[in-house]
Amino acid sequence: MNYTDLGAEYLNEFESFDDHETVRRFELEDGIIAFIAVHNTNLGPALGGCRMKRYTNEAEAINDVLRLSRGMTYKNALAGLPLGGGKAVIVGDYRTQKTAELMQAMGAAVESFEGAYVTAEDSGTSEEDMVEMSTQTDHVTGLPPEMLEGSDYGNLGGNPSPLTALGCYHGVLSAVQHRYQGEKTLKDLTVSVQGVGAVGLELAKLLKQDGAKIIAADIAQDHLDKAKSELGDVEIVSPDDIFGVEADIFAPCAMGGALNDETIAQLKVDIIAGAANNQLLKSHHDKMLVEKNILYVPDYVINSGGVICVGYEYFRKSGYNPQDFNIERGAMVAHVEQISQTVTDILVQAQDRSLPTGETADQLAEEKFLQGAALKSVDDESNPEDGSNFGSNDGTRLVQ
Ligand code: NAD
């Protein structure tokens, strides 16, 4: 597998560069380029999905892989996983350029990290693609349950979306408790849900079971039809109107950037808590929500159920389990439910620190993975040959 490691001198030009440990450029086949970035492995091997997307140029793809891999370090740290952050992007159109051979070549690219990067599904890639990659590397997770059957997987594996929804539901409960201090529960509240896809619909069902009133919007008519038939009593509004409806909680479950100057101005809710990634278009929108007295539950914390799910599958598959987790489904579900406590901690800390919740979550994540570095360096000194250690404190380690 041919690759080039991109050095800090070159990467410094990119706004999303943050002392990433390794950033590698691959030429897969037919001129298709891919990048894998490992941001930080202080807490363990870097887990993050593989995206396939058309980028206008290589610089755009590099910025994306740098930004997304850094985000995974923060997400995995606050999810309480012994995992660092990484991400992969394949520069191409997944509808027309994806082949089994391409995915196998990507599997070989993942293998070049010898376990320091673990890949999974992301937008533009599928479970089937993970199967192709798994012919070249063991460092892939999110495989179909039938591939795992008979191999003592304890019911791990499979579609992570219901677990993401479950984690969001527990995060919503914590936000409701924090905001209303027991004076209101879900049966008193209305939730506006933007996007009733895999996660949004499951979340809406859980909230409705607790008596919440649901208002939903989606751009796909078939998804709205499904929501109506599965939720029963649900008010549907247009995608443009979902921001301004009278509700108590807004749950963004569609695409990134839902919270921006224009939409925040329309919101009349007390709480924002939903599954979408990168909800804040710009970092200052965190503060803007505080100014509007809206309690924002940081997206990467509340939506970490999916990564916990694929993380447990990887722990089972690889035998990597430094914290002696009980690697079976019940324990994994209990881990997802702990998102509730993490959300509470962030909301309380934000109050104590007089900071926006997003900024507080980032600080708490940094405390965790920097502490991971300190622990690791103690470990390195006592056991310098131990190959189970990942990463470095100075961000210069190259995994060969
Ligand atoms: P999905 O594609 O199944 O659902 C997204 C839904 O949003 C679709 O129904 C789509 O039609 C709708 N939508 C798109 N644009 C919209 C708009 N402008 N207005 C209203 N609806 C719109 O995706 P998903 O798996 O449910 O993921 C939803 C979000 O959660 C994404 O941002 C994803 O990155 C994030 N997320 C998902 C998981 C997971 O386990 N699936 C994990 C973490 C984060």
Coordinates of C-alpha atoms and ligand atoms in Angstrom, one line a residue:
M1 CA 0.0 0.0 0.0
N2 CA 1.5 3.3 -1.1
Y3 CA 1.1 6.2 1.2
T4 CA 2.6 9.5 2.2
D5 CA 2.7 10.8 5.8
L6 CA 1.8 14.5 5.8
G7 CA 4.1 16.4 8.2
A8 CA 3.2 19.1 10.7
E9 CA 5.0 21.7 8.6
Y10 CA 2.5 21.1 5.7
L11 CA -0.5 20.5 7.9
N12 CA 0.0 23.8 9.8
E13 CA -1.5 25.6 6.8
F14 CA -4.9 23.9 7.6
E15 CA -7.2 25.6 10.0
S16 CA -8.4 22.2 11.5
F17 CA -4.9 21.0 12.2
D18 CA -4.4 20.4 15.9
D19 CA -1.2 18.5 16.4
H20 CA -2.6 15.4 14.9
E21 CA -0.5 12.3 15.5
T22 CA -0.6 10.9 12.0
V23 CA -2.2 12.0 8.8
R24 CA -1.7 9.8 5.8
R25 CA -2.5 10.2 2.1
F26 CA -3.3 7.1 0.0
E27 CA -3.7 6.6 -3.7
L28 CA -6.2 3.8 -3.8
E29 CA -6.9 3.0 -7.4
D30 CA -8.1 4.7 -10.6
G31 CA -6.8 8.0 -9.3
I32 CA -9.0 7.8 -6.1
I33 CA -7.3 9.5 -3.1
A34 CA -8.1 8.8 0.5
F35 CA -6.9 10.3 3.8
I36 CA -6.8 8.8 7.2
A37 CA -6.1 11.1 10.2
V38 CA -5.3 9.9 13.7
H39 CA -5.8 12.9 16.0
N40 CA -5.0 11.5 19.4
T41 CA -4.4 8.1 20.9
N42 CA -3.8 8.9 24.5
L43 CA -6.9 7.0 25.6
G44 CA -6.5 4.1 23.1
P45 CA -6.7 3.3 19.4
A46 CA -8.4 5.9 17.3
L47 CA -11.9 4.9 16.4
G48 CA -13.9 6.9 13.8
G49 CA -15.8 6.2 10.6
C50 CA -14.8 6.2 7.0
R51 CA -16.7 8.8 4.9
M52 CA -16.9 8.7 1.1
K53 CA -17.7 12.1 -0.4
R54 CA -17.0 14.3 -3.4
Y55 CA -14.7 17.2 -2.3
T56 CA -13.9 20.1 -4.6
N57 CA -10.2 19.6 -3.9
E58 CA -7.7 17.8 -1.8
A59 CA -7.3 20.7 0.7
E60 CA -11.1 20.5 1.5
A61 CA -10.8 16.7 2.1
I62 CA -7.8 17.2 4.4
N63 CA -9.5 19.9 6.4
D64 CA -12.5 17.6 6.8
V65 CA -10.5 14.6 7.9
L66 CA -8.6 16.8 10.4
R67 CA -11.8 18.3 11.8
L68 CA -13.7 15.0 12.0
S69 CA -10.8 13.0 13.6
R70 CA -10.3 15.7 16.3
G71 CA -14.1 15.6 17.0
M72 CA -13.8 11.8 17.5
T73 CA -11.1 12.3 20.2
Y74 CA -13.6 14.5 22.2
K75 CA -16.6 12.3 21.6
N76 CA -14.8 9.0 22.6
A77 CA -13.3 10.7 25.7
L78 CA -16.6 11.9 27.0
A79 CA -18.3 8.6 26.0
G80 CA -16.0 7.0 28.6
L81 CA -14.4 4.7 26.0
P82 CA -10.7 3.7 26.1
L83 CA -10.4 5.0 22.6
G84 CA -8.8 7.9 20.8
G85 CA -10.0 9.8 17.8
G86 CA -9.5 9.2 14.1
K87 CA -11.3 9.4 10.8
A88 CA -11.0 8.4 7.2
V89 CA -12.3 10.1 4.0
I90 CA -12.3 8.7 0.5
V91 CA -12.5 11.5 -2.1
G92 CA -15.1 10.3 -4.6
D93 CA -18.7 9.8 -5.4
Y94 CA -20.1 6.9 -3.5
R95 CA -22.9 6.4 -5.9
T96 CA -20.8 6.0 -9.0
Q97 CA -17.2 5.4 -8.0
K98 CA -17.5 2.8 -5.2
T99 CA -16.4 -0.8 -5.9
A100 CA -15.6 -3.8 -3.8
E101 CA -12.0 -3.5 -5.0
L102 CA -11.9 0.1 -3.8
M103 CA -13.2 -0.8 -0.4
Q104 CA -10.6 -3.6 -0.2
A105 CA -7.9 -1.1 -1.0
M106 CA -9.3 1.1 1.8
G107 CA -9.1 -1.9 4.1
A108 CA -5.4 -2.2 3.3
A109 CA -5.0 1.5 4.0
V110 CA -6.6 1.0 7.4
E111 CA -4.3 -1.9 8.0
S112 CA -1.2 0.3 7.4
F113 CA -1.9 1.8 10.9
E114 CA -1.5 -1.7 12.5
G115 CA -4.4 -1.1 14.9
A116 CA -3.8 2.5 15.8
Y117 CA -6.8 3.4 13.7
V118 CA -10.1 1.5 13.7
T119 CA -12.6 2.2 11.0
A120 CA -16.4 2.0 10.8
E121 CA -19.3 3.1 8.7
D122 CA -20.0 6.8 8.0
S123 CA -21.9 8.8 5.4
G124 CA -21.2 7.3 1.9
T125 CA -20.1 3.9 3.3
S126 CA -22.2 1.0 4.3
E127 CA -22.1 -2.2 6.3
E128 CA -21.3 -4.0 3.1
D129 CA -18.3 -1.8 2.6
M130 CA -17.1 -2.7 6.1
V131 CA -17.3 -6.4 5.1
E132 CA -15.1 -5.7 2.0
M133 CA -12.6 -3.8 4.2
S134 CA -12.6 -6.7 6.7
T135 CA -11.0 -8.9 4.1
Q136 CA -7.8 -6.8 4.5
T137 CA -7.9 -5.7 8.1
D138 CA -9.2 -6.7 11.5
H139 CA -9.4 -3.1 12.5
V140 CA -13.0 -2.5 11.3
T141 CA -16.2 -2.5 13.3
G142 CA -19.9 -2.2 12.6
L143 CA -20.1 -5.5 10.7
P144 CA -23.4 -7.2 10.0
P145 CA -24.7 -9.3 12.9
E146 CA -24.8 -12.5 10.7
M147 CA -21.0 -12.2 10.3
L148 CA -20.6 -12.1 14.0
E149 CA -23.0 -14.9 14.8
G150 CA -21.5 -18.0 16.2
S151 CA -18.4 -16.2 17.3
D152 CA -19.5 -15.5 20.8
Y153 CA -20.5 -11.9 20.2
G154 CA -23.0 -11.7 23.0
N155 CA -25.6 -10.0 20.7
L156 CA -23.2 -7.1 19.9
G157 CA -23.0 -5.6 16.5
G158 CA -25.8 -4.5 14.2
N159 CA -27.3 -1.2 13.4
P160 CA -26.2 1.4 16.0
S161 CA -29.0 3.9 15.3
P162 CA -31.5 2.6 18.0
L163 CA -28.6 2.9 20.5
T164 CA -27.9 6.5 19.4
A165 CA -31.6 7.2 19.9
L166 CA -31.6 5.6 23.3
G167 CA -28.6 7.7 24.4
C168 CA -30.3 10.8 23.1
Y169 CA -33.5 10.0 25.1
H170 CA -31.5 9.7 28.3
G171 CA -29.7 13.0 27.5
V172 CA -33.1 14.7 27.0
L173 CA -34.3 13.3 30.4
S174 CA -31.2 14.8 32.1
A175 CA -31.7 18.2 30.3
V176 CA -35.4 18.3 31.4
Q177 CA -34.5 17.6 35.0
H178 CA -31.7 20.2 34.9
R179 CA -33.9 22.9 33.4
Y180 CA -37.2 22.3 35.2
Q181 CA -35.8 20.8 38.5
G182 CA -38.7 18.3 38.6
E183 CA -41.4 20.9 38.0
K184 CA -42.1 19.4 34.5
T185 CA -41.6 16.0 33.0
L186 CA -41.9 14.8 29.4
K187 CA -45.7 14.5 29.7
D188 CA -45.9 18.3 30.1
L189 CA -43.6 19.0 27.2
T190 CA -43.6 19.4 23.4
V191 CA -40.6 18.2 21.4
S192 CA -40.0 19.5 17.8
V193 CA -38.0 16.9 15.9
Q194 CA -36.1 17.9 12.7
G195 CA -35.6 14.8 10.7
V196 CA -37.4 11.6 11.4
G197 CA -34.9 9.2 9.9
A198 CA -33.1 6.3 11.6
V199 CA -32.4 8.1 14.8
G200 CA -35.0 10.9 14.9
L201 CA -38.0 8.5 14.6
E202 CA -36.7 6.1 17.3
L203 CA -36.1 9.1 19.6
A204 CA -39.5 10.5 18.9
K205 CA -41.1 7.1 19.8
L206 CA -39.2 7.0 23.1
L207 CA -40.2 10.5 24.0
K208 CA -43.8 9.9 23.0
Q209 CA -44.0 6.8 25.2
D210 CA -43.2 9.1 28.1
G211 CA -46.1 11.4 27.1
A212 CA -44.3 14.1 25.2
K213 CA -46.2 15.8 22.3
I214 CA -44.2 15.5 19.0
I215 CA -44.0 18.0 16.2
A216 CA -41.9 16.6 13.3
A217 CA -40.5 17.9 10.0
D218 CA -38.6 16.0 7.2
I219 CA -37.8 16.6 3.6
A220 CA -38.6 13.0 2.7
Q221 CA -42.3 12.3 2.3
D222 CA -41.8 8.5 2.9
H223 CA -40.1 9.2 6.2
L224 CA -43.0 11.5 7.2
D225 CA -45.5 8.8 6.2
K226 CA -43.6 6.2 8.3
A227 CA -43.5 8.6 11.3
K228 CA -47.2 9.2 11.0
S229 CA -48.0 5.5 10.9
E230 CA -45.6 4.6 13.8
L231 CA -46.1 7.5 16.0
G232 CA -49.9 8.0 15.5
D233 CA -50.6 11.3 17.0
V234 CA -47.9 13.6 15.5
E235 CA -48.1 17.2 14.2
I236 CA -46.2 17.6 10.9
V237 CA -44.8 21.0 9.8
S238 CA -42.6 22.1 6.9
P239 CA -38.8 21.9 7.2
D240 CA -38.6 25.7 7.2
D241 CA -41.3 26.0 10.0
I242 CA -39.8 23.5 12.4
F243 CA -37.4 26.1 13.9
G244 CA -40.2 28.6 14.9
V245 CA -42.9 26.3 16.2
E246 CA -44.0 26.6 19.8
A247 CA -42.2 23.8 21.7
D248 CA -40.2 23.2 24.8
I249 CA -37.4 21.1 23.3
F250 CA -35.9 21.1 19.8
A251 CA -34.2 17.9 18.7
P252 CA -32.1 18.4 15.6
C253 CA -31.8 14.9 14.0
A254 CA -31.1 15.8 10.4
M255 CA -27.9 17.4 9.0
G256 CA -25.1 19.5 10.6
G257 CA -25.3 23.3 10.9
A258 CA -29.0 23.4 12.0
L259 CA -28.1 26.0 14.6
N260 CA -27.1 29.2 13.0
D261 CA -27.8 33.0 13.1
E262 CA -31.1 32.6 11.1
T263 CA -32.5 29.5 12.9
I264 CA -31.5 30.5 16.5
A265 CA -33.4 33.8 16.0
Q266 CA -36.6 31.8 15.4
L267 CA -36.3 29.2 18.2
K268 CA -38.8 29.5 21.1
V269 CA -37.6 26.5 23.0
D270 CA -36.0 26.0 26.4
I271 CA -33.8 23.1 25.5
I272 CA -31.9 21.8 22.4
A273 CA -31.1 18.1 22.5
G274 CA -30.8 15.9 19.4
A275 CA -28.7 13.5 17.5
A276 CA -27.3 15.5 14.5
N277 CA -23.5 16.0 14.4
N278 CA -22.0 19.5 14.3
Q279 CA -25.3 21.2 15.1
L280 CA -23.6 24.6 15.8
L281 CA -22.7 26.2 12.5
K282 CA -20.0 28.3 14.1
S283 CA -18.5 28.0 17.6
H284 CA -20.0 31.4 18.7
H285 CA -23.5 29.9 18.3
D286 CA -22.8 28.1 21.6
K287 CA -22.7 31.5 23.4
M288 CA -25.6 32.9 21.4
L289 CA -27.8 30.1 22.8
V290 CA -26.8 31.0 26.3
E291 CA -27.8 34.6 25.6
K292 CA -31.2 33.4 24.4
N293 CA -31.5 31.3 27.7
I294 CA -31.7 28.1 25.7
L295 CA -30.0 25.0 27.3
Y296 CA -27.9 23.3 24.6
V297 CA -26.9 19.7 25.1
P298 CA -23.6 19.3 23.2
D299 CA -24.3 17.1 20.2
Y300 CA -21.2 14.8 20.4
V301 CA -22.1 13.9 23.9
I302 CA -25.7 13.1 23.5
N303 CA -25.2 11.2 20.2
S304 CA -22.4 8.9 21.4
G305 CA -24.7 5.9 21.7
G306 CA -23.7 4.7 18.2
V307 CA -19.9 4.9 18.9
I308 CA -20.4 3.1 22.2
C309 CA -22.2 0.3 20.3
V310 CA -19.5 -0.1 17.6
G311 CA -16.8 0.3 20.3
Y312 CA -18.1 -2.7 22.3
E313 CA -18.2 -4.7 19.1
Y314 CA -14.6 -3.9 18.5
F315 CA -13.6 -4.7 22.1
R316 CA -15.2 -8.1 21.7
K317 CA -13.6 -8.7 18.3
S318 CA -10.1 -7.6 19.1
G319 CA -9.8 -8.6 22.7
Y320 CA -8.7 -5.0 23.5
N321 CA -10.3 -4.3 26.8
P322 CA -8.0 -2.3 29.1
Q323 CA -10.8 -1.3 31.5
D324 CA -12.2 -4.8 31.9
F325 CA -15.6 -3.9 30.6
N326 CA -18.2 -6.6 30.6
I327 CA -18.4 -7.0 26.9
E328 CA -22.0 -8.1 26.4
R329 CA -25.2 -6.4 25.2
G330 CA -26.7 -5.6 28.6
A331 CA -23.5 -3.8 29.7
M332 CA -23.2 -2.0 26.5
V333 CA -26.8 -0.7 26.8
A334 CA -26.1 0.4 30.4
H335 CA -23.0 2.2 29.1
V336 CA -25.2 4.1 26.6
E337 CA -27.6 5.0 29.4
Q338 CA -24.7 6.6 31.3
I339 CA -24.9 9.4 28.7
S340 CA -27.6 10.7 31.1
Q341 CA -25.0 11.2 33.9
T342 CA -22.4 12.7 31.5
V343 CA -25.0 15.2 30.3
T344 CA -25.9 16.2 33.9
D345 CA -22.2 16.6 34.7
I346 CA -21.7 18.9 31.8
L347 CA -24.8 21.0 32.5
V348 CA -23.8 21.4 36.2
Q349 CA -20.2 22.2 35.3
A350 CA -21.3 24.8 32.7
Q351 CA -23.2 26.5 35.4
D352 CA -20.3 26.4 37.9
R353 CA -17.8 27.6 35.3
S354 CA -20.2 30.2 33.8
L355 CA -19.4 28.9 30.4
P356 CA -21.6 27.8 27.5
T357 CA -22.3 24.0 27.5
G358 CA -20.4 23.2 24.3
E359 CA -17.2 24.9 25.6
T360 CA -17.6 23.1 28.9
A361 CA -17.9 19.7 27.2
D362 CA -14.7 20.5 25.2
Q363 CA -12.9 21.4 28.4
L364 CA -14.0 18.2 30.2
A365 CA -13.0 16.1 27.2
E366 CA -9.6 17.8 27.1
E367 CA -9.1 17.1 30.8
K368 CA -9.8 13.4 30.1
F369 CA -7.6 12.8 27.2
L370 CA -4.8 15.0 28.6
Q371 CA -5.0 13.0 31.8
G372 CA -4.9 9.9 29.6
A373 CA -1.5 11.3 28.3
A374 CA -0.2 11.7 31.8
L375 CA -1.3 8.2 32.8
K376 CA 0.2 6.8 29.6
S377 CA 3.6 8.5 30.2
V378 CA 3.8 6.9 33.6
D379 CA 2.9 3.6 32.0
D380 CA 5.5 4.1 29.3
E381 CA 8.2 4.7 31.9
S382 CA 7.3 1.7 33.9
N383 CA 6.9 -0.5 30.8
P384 CA 8.5 1.1 27.8
E385 CA 8.2 -2.0 25.6
D386 CA 4.5 -2.5 26.2
G387 CA 3.0 -2.5 22.7
S388 CA -0.5 -1.9 24.1
N389 CA 0.3 1.8 24.6
F390 CA -0.9 4.2 21.9
G391 CA 0.2 7.6 20.9
S392 CA 2.5 10.2 22.4
N393 CA 2.2 13.3 24.4
D394 CA 3.8 15.6 21.8
G395 CA 1.7 14.4 18.9
T396 CA 4.8 13.4 16.8
R397 CA 4.5 9.6 16.9
L398 CA 4.1 8.1 13.5
V399 CA 2.6 4.6 13.4
Q400 CA 4.5 2.7 10.9
Ligands
NAD1 P1 -31.0 9.5 8.4 O1 -30.5 9.8 7.1 O2 -31.6 8.2 8.7 O3 -32.0 10.6 8.9 C1 -31.9 12.0 8.6 C2 -33.3 12.5 8.3 O4 -33.2 13.9 8.2 C3 -33.8 11.9 7.0 O5 -35.2 11.5 7.2 C4 -33.8 13.1 6.1 O6 -34.8 13.1 5.1 C5 -34.0 14.2 7.1 N1 -33.6 15.6 6.6 C6 -32.5 15.9 5.9 N2 -32.4 17.2 5.7 C7 -33.5 17.7 6.4 C8 -34.0 19.1 6.6 N3 -33.4 20.1 6.1 N4 -35.1 19.2 7.3 C9 -35.8 18.2 7.8 N5 -35.4 16.9 7.6 C10 -34.2 16.7 6.9 O7 -29.7 9.7 9.4 P2 -29.6 9.2 10.9 O8 -28.8 8.0 11.0 O9 -31.0 9.3 11.6 O10 -28.7 10.4 11.5 C11 -29.3 11.7 11.8 C12 -28.2 12.6 12.4 O11 -27.6 12.0 13.5 C13 -27.1 12.8 11.4 O12 -26.6 14.1 11.6 C14 -26.0 11.8 11.8 O13 -24.7 12.3 11.5 C15 -26.2 11.9 13.3 N6 -25.8 10.7 14.0 C16 -26.3 9.5 13.7 C17 -25.9 8.3 14.4 C18 -26.4 7.0 14.1 O14 -26.2 6.0 14.8 N7 -27.2 6.8 13.0 C19 -24.9 8.4 15.4 C20 -24.4 9.7 15.7 C21 -24.8 10.8 15.0

